[in-house]
Short mmCIF file of C-alpha atoms in Angstrom, two decimals:
data_model
loop_
_atom_site.label_atom_id
_atom_site.label_comp_id
_atom_site.label_asym_id
_atom_site.label_seq_id
_atom_site.Cartn_x
_atom_site.Cartn_y
_atom_site.Cartn_z
CA MET A 1 -10.52 -2.23 -3.40
CA SER A 2 -11.42 -1.03 -7.24
CA GLU A 3 -11.90 -3.11 -10.21
CA SER A 4 -8.71 -1.85 -11.72
CA SER A 5 -6.88 -2.84 -8.08
CA ALA A 6 -7.73 -6.39 -8.57
CA GLU A 7 -6.83 -6.33 -11.94
CA VAL A 8 -3.22 -5.26 -10.83
CA VAL A 9 -3.73 -7.77 -8.12
CA ALA A 10 -3.74 -10.57 -10.45
CA ASP A 11 -0.86 -9.19 -12.93
CA VAL A 12 1.69 -9.12 -9.98
CA ALA A 13 0.60 -12.77 -9.15
CA SER A 14 1.01 -13.53 -13.01
CA ALA A 15 4.32 -11.48 -13.09
CA ALA A 16 5.85 -13.40 -9.81
CA VAL A 17 5.13 -17.06 -12.02
CA ALA A 18 6.64 -15.51 -15.10
CA VAL A 19 9.80 -13.84 -13.47
CA SER A 20 9.98 -17.58 -11.84
CA ALA A 21 9.54 -19.23 -15.07
CA ALA A 22 12.45 -16.99 -17.08
CA GLY A 23 15.11 -17.05 -14.51
CA ALA A 24 15.03 -20.99 -14.49
CA ALA A 25 14.67 -20.85 -18.26
CA GLY A 26 17.51 -18.08 -17.99
CA GLY A 27 15.89 -15.79 -19.74
CA TRP A 28 16.82 -13.16 -16.44
CA ARG A 29 17.09 -9.48 -18.61
CA ARG A 30 13.83 -10.37 -20.37
CA ALA A 31 13.04 -10.76 -16.52
CA THR A 32 14.08 -7.64 -14.93
CA GLY A 33 11.04 -4.99 -15.14
CA ILE A 34 8.67 -7.58 -14.10
CA ALA A 35 11.57 -8.36 -11.92
CA GLY A 36 11.05 -5.35 -9.99
CA VAL A 37 7.48 -5.39 -9.52
CA ALA A 38 7.86 -7.91 -7.40
CA ILE A 39 10.89 -6.67 -5.24
CA GLY A 40 9.26 -3.15 -4.73
CA VAL A 41 6.23 -4.99 -3.33
CA VAL A 42 8.06 -6.72 -0.53
CA ALA A 43 10.97 -4.87 -0.24
CA ALA A 44 7.52 -1.92 0.97
CA GLY A 45 7.48 -4.67 3.25
CA ALA A 46 4.02 -6.13 1.41
CA ALA A 47 3.57 -9.83 -0.29
CA ALA A 48 0.94 -8.00 -2.64
CA GLY A 49 -0.20 -5.56 -5.33
CA VAL A 50 -0.90 -2.03 -5.86
CA ALA A 51 -3.31 -0.17 -7.63
CA LEU A 52 -2.50 1.01 -10.96
CA GLU A 53 -3.35 4.75 -10.44
CA ARG A 54 -1.47 5.03 -7.15
CA MET A 55 1.70 4.23 -8.95
CA THR A 56 1.34 7.05 -11.37
CA VAL A 57 -0.21 9.61 -9.47
CA GLY A 58 2.61 12.68 -8.33
CA ARG A 59 5.46 11.18 -10.31
CA GLY A 60 6.80 14.73 -11.36
CA MET A 61 6.36 15.91 -7.34
CA ARG A 62 8.09 12.60 -6.29
CA GLN A 63 10.67 13.23 -8.45
CA LYS A 64 11.23 16.81 -7.35
CA ALA A 65 11.32 15.20 -3.95
CA ARG A 66 13.83 13.23 -4.76
CA LEU A 67 16.51 15.36 -5.69
CA ALA A 68 15.81 18.23 -3.38
CA LEU A 69 16.17 15.65 -0.21
CA ASP A 70 19.26 13.48 -1.52
CA SER A 71 21.05 16.79 -2.05
CA ALA A 72 20.51 18.21 1.75
CA GLY A 73 17.61 16.80 3.38
CA PRO A 74 17.53 16.51 6.83
CA TYR A 75 16.19 13.58 7.45
CA GLY A 76 18.21 10.51 8.91
CA ALA A 77 21.44 12.68 9.17
CA LEU A 78 21.14 12.40 12.77
CA ARG A 79 24.57 10.60 14.48
CA GLY A 80 25.60 9.53 17.73
CA MET A 81 28.12 7.95 19.27
CA PRO A 82 28.85 4.57 16.95
CA GLY A 83 30.19 1.85 18.07
CA LYS A 84 29.65 -2.03 17.39
CA ALA A 85 28.70 -5.52 19.15
CA PHE A 86 28.99 -9.07 17.68
CA ALA A 87 26.25 -11.37 17.53
CA ASP A 88 26.76 -15.56 18.45
CA ASP A 89 27.40 -15.92 15.17
CA GLY A 90 30.10 -13.39 14.56
CA THR A 91 27.78 -10.71 13.03
CA GLU A 92 28.88 -6.95 13.15
CA LEU A 93 25.57 -4.93 14.47
CA TYR A 94 25.63 -1.20 14.14
CA TYR A 95 24.78 0.70 16.79
CA GLU A 96 25.35 4.69 18.40
CA VAL A 97 24.46 6.00 21.53
CA ASP A 98 23.17 9.11 22.01
CA ASP A 99 24.13 10.10 25.54
CA LEU A 100 22.10 12.40 28.47
CA ASP A 101 22.79 16.13 28.63
CA ALA A 102 24.89 16.38 31.51
CA GLU A 103 23.08 19.68 32.57
CA ALA A 104 19.73 17.82 32.44
CA ALA A 105 18.10 16.78 35.42
CA PRO A 106 18.50 12.98 37.01
CA ALA A 107 15.50 11.13 36.48
CA ALA A 108 13.56 10.31 39.60
CA ILE A 109 13.84 7.10 40.53
CA GLY A 110 10.29 5.40 40.24
CA PRO A 111 9.03 2.83 42.62
CA ARG A 112 10.22 -0.08 40.40
CA ARG A 113 13.38 1.21 39.60
CA ARG A 114 14.29 2.06 43.41
CA ARG A 115 13.01 -1.70 44.34
CA LEU A 116 15.45 -2.68 41.22
CA PHE A 117 18.15 -0.97 41.51
CA GLY A 118 18.05 0.37 45.69
CA ARG A 119 18.60 3.70 47.07
CA LYS A 120 22.34 3.96 45.26
CA SER A 121 22.37 6.75 42.67
CA PRO A 122 21.46 4.03 39.30
CA ALA A 123 22.25 4.47 36.00
CA PRO A 124 20.55 6.29 33.69
CA VAL A 125 17.93 4.67 32.04
CA THR A 126 18.56 3.70 28.80
CA VAL A 127 16.36 3.84 25.55
CA VAL A 128 16.39 1.16 23.04
CA PHE A 129 15.34 1.88 19.67
CA SER A 130 15.07 -1.37 17.07
CA HIS A 131 13.73 -0.81 13.28
CA GLY A 132 11.70 -2.66 11.06
CA TYR A 133 12.02 -5.18 8.10
CA CYS A 134 13.61 -3.42 5.05
CA LEU A 135 14.32 -0.24 7.11
CA SER A 136 17.39 1.24 9.31
CA GLN A 137 17.84 3.12 12.89
CA ASP A 138 17.52 6.16 11.30
CA SER A 139 13.64 5.44 10.53
CA TRP A 140 13.27 7.05 14.22
CA HIS A 141 14.84 10.29 12.83
CA PHE A 142 12.02 12.29 14.82
CA GLN A 143 12.27 10.72 17.76
CA ARG A 144 15.46 10.70 18.41
CA ALA A 145 15.43 14.04 17.18
CA ALA A 146 12.78 14.85 20.42
CA LEU A 147 14.28 13.16 22.69
CA ARG A 148 18.09 14.05 22.32
CA GLY A 149 19.67 15.30 25.41
CA VAL A 150 16.64 14.49 27.40
CA VAL A 151 17.41 10.70 28.02
CA ARG A 152 20.36 8.31 26.67
CA THR A 153 19.07 6.59 24.07
CA VAL A 154 20.67 3.40 21.52
CA HIS A 155 20.35 3.18 18.00
CA TRP A 156 20.58 0.26 15.74
CA ASP A 157 20.40 -1.73 12.67
CA GLN A 158 19.58 -5.34 12.51
CA ARG A 159 21.73 -7.69 10.18
CA SER A 160 22.15 -6.89 6.99
CA HIS A 161 20.56 -3.86 7.64
CA GLY A 162 21.84 -0.12 7.62
CA ARG A 163 25.66 -0.09 9.06
CA SER A 164 25.43 -3.69 10.65
CA GLY A 165 27.30 -6.42 8.63
CA ARG A 166 25.71 -8.89 6.94
CA GLY A 167 24.34 -11.95 8.83
CA VAL A 168 27.62 -14.13 8.91
CA ALA A 169 25.49 -17.74 9.69
CA GLN A 170 23.57 -16.47 6.48
CA THR A 171 26.45 -15.84 3.89
CA ARG A 172 28.61 -18.61 5.11
CA ASP A 173 26.63 -21.06 6.51
CA ASP A 174 22.96 -20.48 4.70
CA GLU A 175 20.83 -19.88 7.59
CA PRO A 176 17.67 -18.96 6.98
CA ILE A 177 16.84 -16.22 9.41
CA THR A 178 14.48 -16.49 12.16
CA ILE A 179 13.54 -13.84 14.88
CA GLU A 180 15.10 -15.71 17.76
CA GLN A 181 18.27 -14.47 16.12
CA LEU A 182 16.78 -11.26 16.12
CA GLY A 183 16.21 -11.43 19.73
CA ARG A 184 19.79 -12.51 20.74
CA ASP A 185 21.36 -9.72 18.07
CA LEU A 186 19.33 -7.35 20.74
CA LYS A 187 20.83 -9.28 23.29
CA ALA A 188 24.60 -8.42 22.33
CA VAL A 189 24.47 -4.80 21.74
CA ILE A 190 22.18 -4.41 25.09
CA ASP A 191 25.35 -5.98 26.91
CA ALA A 192 27.85 -3.62 24.59
CA ALA A 193 25.35 -0.45 24.47
CA ALA A 194 23.84 -0.69 27.59
CA PRO A 195 25.11 -3.08 30.09
CA GLU A 196 23.92 -1.44 33.33
CA GLY A 197 21.02 0.16 34.12
CA PRO A 198 17.13 0.22 33.30
CA LEU A 199 16.15 -0.22 29.85
CA VAL A 200 12.72 0.84 28.31
CA LEU A 201 12.62 -1.21 24.57
CA VAL A 202 10.78 0.24 21.39
CA GLY A 203 10.06 -1.76 18.57
CA HIS A 204 7.91 -0.78 15.75
CA SER A 205 6.79 -3.88 13.09
CA MET A 206 9.71 -6.93 13.59
CA GLY A 207 11.51 -4.41 15.52
CA GLY A 208 8.79 -5.20 17.91
CA MET A 209 9.30 -8.58 17.35
CA THR A 210 13.16 -8.64 18.36
CA VAL A 211 12.14 -7.24 21.29
CA MET A 212 9.83 -10.39 21.91
CA ALA A 213 12.25 -11.92 20.42
CA LEU A 214 14.56 -11.01 23.58
CA ALA A 215 12.14 -12.04 26.34
CA ASP A 216 11.21 -15.16 25.39
CA GLN A 217 14.66 -16.11 25.18
CA TYR A 218 16.02 -13.79 28.27
CA PRO A 219 12.75 -13.62 30.20
CA GLU A 220 15.34 -12.75 33.31
CA LEU A 221 16.84 -9.65 31.38
CA ILE A 222 13.17 -8.32 31.08
CA ARG A 223 11.81 -9.45 34.65
CA GLU A 224 16.08 -7.62 35.86
CA ARG A 225 16.56 -4.43 34.21
CA VAL A 226 13.65 -3.75 32.09
CA VAL A 227 11.55 -0.99 33.04
CA GLY A 228 9.09 -0.29 29.86
CA VAL A 229 7.85 -1.09 26.88
CA ALA A 230 6.56 0.05 23.52
CA PHE A 231 5.52 -2.32 20.44
CA VAL A 232 5.14 0.13 17.69
CA GLY A 233 3.12 -1.23 14.61
CA THR A 234 3.67 -4.75 15.58
CA SER A 235 2.44 -8.51 15.35
CA SER A 236 3.10 -11.21 18.25
CA GLY A 237 1.77 -13.70 15.20
CA ARG A 238 -0.55 -14.64 12.73
CA LEU A 239 1.18 -12.59 9.83
CA GLY A 240 0.31 -15.24 7.70
CA GLU A 241 -3.44 -14.45 7.61
CA VAL A 242 -2.34 -10.92 6.90
CA ASN A 243 -4.33 -9.66 3.46
CA TYR A 244 -2.40 -6.46 3.04
CA GLY A 245 -5.84 -5.12 1.88
CA LEU A 246 -5.93 -7.31 -0.91
CA PRO A 247 -8.65 -9.63 -2.59
CA VAL A 248 -8.15 -12.84 -0.97
CA ALA A 249 -7.54 -14.35 -4.57
CA GLY A 250 -4.81 -12.26 -5.51
CA VAL A 251 -3.25 -12.59 -1.60
CA ASN A 252 -3.20 -16.31 -2.04
CA ALA A 253 -1.64 -15.80 -5.48
CA VAL A 254 1.06 -13.63 -4.52
CA ARG A 255 1.30 -16.11 -1.01
CA ARG A 256 2.02 -18.99 -3.37
CA VAL A 257 4.78 -18.01 -5.74
CA LEU A 258 6.16 -15.18 -3.95
CA PRO A 259 8.53 -17.05 -1.82
CA GLY A 260 10.31 -18.91 -4.31
CA VAL A 261 10.24 -15.99 -6.46
CA LEU A 262 12.17 -14.39 -3.69
CA LYS A 263 14.80 -16.96 -3.68
CA ALA A 264 15.38 -17.16 -7.22
CA LEU A 265 15.57 -12.89 -7.22
CA GLY A 266 18.14 -13.36 -4.45
CA GLN A 267 20.29 -15.88 -6.23
CA ARG A 268 20.63 -12.53 -9.52
CA ALA A 269 21.16 -9.66 -7.48
CA GLU A 270 22.88 -7.82 -8.88
CA LEU A 271 21.18 -8.39 -12.23
CA VAL A 272 17.73 -7.87 -10.59
CA GLU A 273 19.43 -4.74 -8.36
CA LYS A 274 19.08 -2.93 -12.43
CA GLY A 275 16.25 -3.58 -13.30
CA ARG A 276 14.55 -2.19 -8.98
CA ARG A 277 16.40 1.00 -10.07
CA ALA A 278 14.73 1.17 -13.62
CA THR A 279 11.85 0.81 -12.14
CA ALA A 280 12.02 3.46 -9.38
CA ASP A 281 9.38 5.52 -9.70
CA LEU A 282 7.23 2.43 -9.71
CA PHE A 283 8.38 1.91 -6.14
CA ALA A 284 7.62 4.78 -4.86
CA GLY A 285 3.84 4.60 -5.67
CA ILE A 286 4.12 1.06 -3.67
CA ILE A 287 6.15 1.81 -1.36
CA LYS A 288 3.95 5.02 -0.48
CA ARG A 289 0.84 2.55 -0.35
CA TYR A 290 2.28 0.62 2.29
CA SER A 291 3.82 3.30 4.30
CA PHE A 292 1.29 5.78 4.19
CA ALA A 293 -2.29 6.24 4.45
CA SER A 294 -2.50 10.04 4.44
CA ARG A 295 -2.40 12.06 1.38
CA ASP A 296 -0.26 15.12 2.63
CA VAL A 297 2.65 13.25 3.70
CA ASP A 298 5.97 16.03 2.86
CA PRO A 299 7.22 14.20 -0.17
CA ALA A 300 10.41 14.56 1.64
CA VAL A 301 9.85 12.27 4.01
CA ALA A 302 8.21 9.87 1.69
CA ARG A 303 11.68 9.68 -0.62
CA PHE A 304 13.21 8.88 3.37
CA ALA A 305 11.42 6.13 3.03
CA GLU A 306 12.20 4.90 -0.52
CA ARG A 307 15.40 5.64 0.06
CA MET A 308 15.98 3.33 3.79
CA ILE A 309 13.37 0.57 1.82
CA GLU A 310 15.44 0.71 -1.31
CA SER A 311 18.99 0.61 0.43
CA THR A 312 17.77 -3.00 1.23
CA PRO A 313 19.66 -5.75 -1.43
CA ILE A 314 17.23 -7.90 -2.99
CA ASP A 315 18.69 -10.85 -1.36
CA VAL A 316 17.98 -9.97 1.73
CA VAL A 317 15.13 -9.37 1.09
CA ALA A 318 14.84 -12.40 0.05
CA GLU A 319 16.79 -13.85 3.32
CA TYR A 320 14.00 -12.07 5.91
CA TYR A 321 10.87 -12.67 4.37
CA PRO A 322 10.05 -16.75 5.33
CA ALA A 323 11.03 -15.61 8.95
CA PHE A 324 7.81 -13.71 9.14
CA ASN A 325 5.30 -16.92 8.90
CA ASP A 326 6.97 -18.84 11.73
CA HIS A 327 6.77 -15.72 13.78
CA ASP A 328 4.89 -16.66 17.26
CA LYS A 329 5.52 -14.80 19.77
CA THR A 330 1.93 -14.65 21.88
CA GLU A 331 3.18 -16.11 24.69
CA ALA A 332 6.35 -14.08 25.31
CA LEU A 333 4.17 -11.43 26.02
CA VAL A 334 3.48 -12.51 29.62
CA HIS A 335 6.83 -11.20 30.82
CA PHE A 336 5.76 -7.67 30.15
CA ALA A 337 2.60 -8.14 32.07
CA ASP A 338 3.93 -6.14 35.14
CA LEU A 339 5.19 -3.42 33.24
CA PRO A 340 4.34 0.10 31.90
CA VAL A 341 4.11 -0.47 28.08
CA LEU A 342 2.75 1.21 25.40
CA VAL A 343 1.17 -0.47 22.25
CA LEU A 344 0.37 1.73 19.00
CA ALA A 345 -0.51 1.47 15.58
CA GLY A 346 -1.68 3.15 12.75
CA VAL A 347 -5.73 2.01 11.76
CA GLN A 348 -4.53 2.25 8.27
CA ASP A 349 -1.54 -0.13 8.58
CA LEU A 350 -1.99 -3.04 6.05
CA VAL A 351 1.27 -4.61 6.99
CA THR A 352 0.76 -4.73 10.10
CA PRO A 353 -3.19 -4.24 10.96
CA SER A 354 -4.23 -2.66 13.67
CA GLU A 355 -5.84 -5.92 14.81
CA HIS A 356 -2.36 -7.32 15.91
CA SER A 357 -1.66 -4.56 18.24
CA GLU A 358 -5.58 -5.06 19.50
CA ALA A 359 -4.69 -8.43 19.94
CA ILE A 360 -1.00 -7.90 22.07
CA ALA A 361 -3.43 -4.92 24.41
CA ASP A 362 -6.00 -7.77 25.35
CA LEU A 363 -3.29 -9.98 26.45
CA LEU A 364 -1.66 -6.92 28.68
CA PRO A 365 -4.84 -5.26 30.02
CA ASP A 366 -2.42 -2.49 31.80
CA ALA A 367 -1.16 -1.41 28.71
CA GLU A 368 -1.36 2.18 26.94
CA LEU A 369 -3.43 1.30 23.25
CA VAL A 370 -3.07 3.93 20.73
CA LEU A 371 -4.68 3.96 17.53
CA VAL A 372 -3.36 6.78 15.19
CA PRO A 373 -6.44 7.63 12.71
CA ASP A 374 -5.18 7.84 9.44
CA ALA A 375 -1.65 6.58 9.83
CA GLY A 376 0.23 3.96 8.09
CA HIS A 377 2.43 1.02 8.54
CA LEU A 378 5.22 3.75 9.22
CA VAL A 379 3.39 5.96 11.56
CA MET A 380 6.25 7.12 13.53
CA LEU A 381 7.39 9.02 10.57
CA GLU A 382 4.32 9.23 9.12
CA HIS A 383 2.32 11.16 12.41
CA PRO A 384 5.93 11.81 14.73
CA GLU A 385 4.11 14.28 16.55
CA VAL A 386 1.80 11.16 18.11
CA VAL A 387 4.25 8.60 18.34
CA THR A 388 6.73 11.20 20.43
CA ASP A 389 4.16 12.62 22.82
CA ARG A 390 3.23 8.85 23.87
CA LEU A 391 5.99 7.91 23.78
CA ALA A 392 7.84 10.70 25.87
CA ASP A 393 4.52 9.88 28.21
CA LEU A 394 5.62 6.57 28.76
CA LEU A 395 9.12 7.26 29.46
CA THR A 396 7.39 9.98 32.33
CA ARG A 397 6.08 6.71 33.65
CA THR A 398 9.10 4.54 34.06
CA GLY A 399 10.96 7.46 35.37
CA ALA A 400 13.68 7.55 32.88
CA VAL A 401 12.26 10.97 32.11
CA PRO A 402 11.35 13.68 34.99
CA ALA A 403 7.73 15.23 34.67
CA GLY A 404 9.12 18.50 34.07
CA ALA A 405 10.97 17.34 31.47
CA THR A 406 10.46 19.09 28.11
CA VAL A 407 10.74 16.40 24.94
CA LYS A 408 11.24 18.59 21.79
CA GLY A 409 9.69 17.97 18.57
CA TYR A 410 11.20 18.25 15.44
CA GLY A 411 9.05 19.05 12.36
CA SER A 412 6.00 17.55 11.03
CA SER A 413 5.43 14.82 8.22
CA SER A 414 2.71 16.96 6.30
CA THR A 415 3.24 19.57 3.77
CA ALA A 416 1.27 21.50 5.30
CA GLN A 417 3.65 21.89 8.50
CA PRO A 418 7.32 21.74 6.49
CA GLY A 419 9.93 20.84 9.15
#
């Protein structure tokens, strides 16, 4: 990291302290601009600062991309059959189903499926996609487009994200968000959208943690119905040790003040959101750094990621943040030991470093480990063709997709190959 980067880290830590102090003194309007920096950092999924030069490069290009994408961009426009599930606390969870084409050939019945479901014609395999922190089901846009009609899929929005309702336990009872709660939410979605038949579970980042929490609480579901799992850019624990590409002093300073700052900002959500919009261009640089590693990511794809992250309210960002330090589902991985498993990560992921994926693969020695060079946290948007290819291979191995099936491509995230 450059000297200027280190200076920015120190500035962000100082800014966090200043925001907290200003809020306590009632000077929220004076703190709004500073708050924008802290919010942007966390909304990108990283509790840290970013180099000044990366914040400012390409500003004009990003502005043009925003206009183009917001008016006619195709990303995130795919829709399926809508449905609603209800969590154990009454939270409304929104999901969509893309059904298998009626003319598609039935998937082959592999040994595991025959053992679980006998020789009768089983219900089609359903692939359930779970998204990450500050994102939505639309983050799987490329994979959804490629698999449409080839296999039955369910995409859902985690509580307080996307089209799902705000967490009832959080708004009514002031209960903290836990990864365990997300696992129960996923169970509710499965019960509503895929009550029978084999399942393949796919989770990115927080979504992967959600899948682990499901297994921890409902091992019989994994044993009886799950035929494959994909963990993308996720972690089974020890997230408190992640340094987000920052020097030790900088990340320790941010960790020390950030939880309190976020809580204070969440209590002034309306005012803070105004400051967040006012500093949108600053957010763009921060989000890009912590989402992508490639230099040639299509600006429209980068804007698509910004838009998802920007749509996550600051009080939701604040609610979720503490849950990640408490997350530890290493022991739950044993429930996937006998299944086909894909573990995939970007080598340059600063949010859930690829070492965390390697640790998962070490505990699942039969898993396929794929480390994607020149890829960051949002690898499924940055290198969609790689993620889709490996996911299609997993689905073939599980019998969800016939070996001869054609999985479509959908554009590219590279400016060299526009979609």
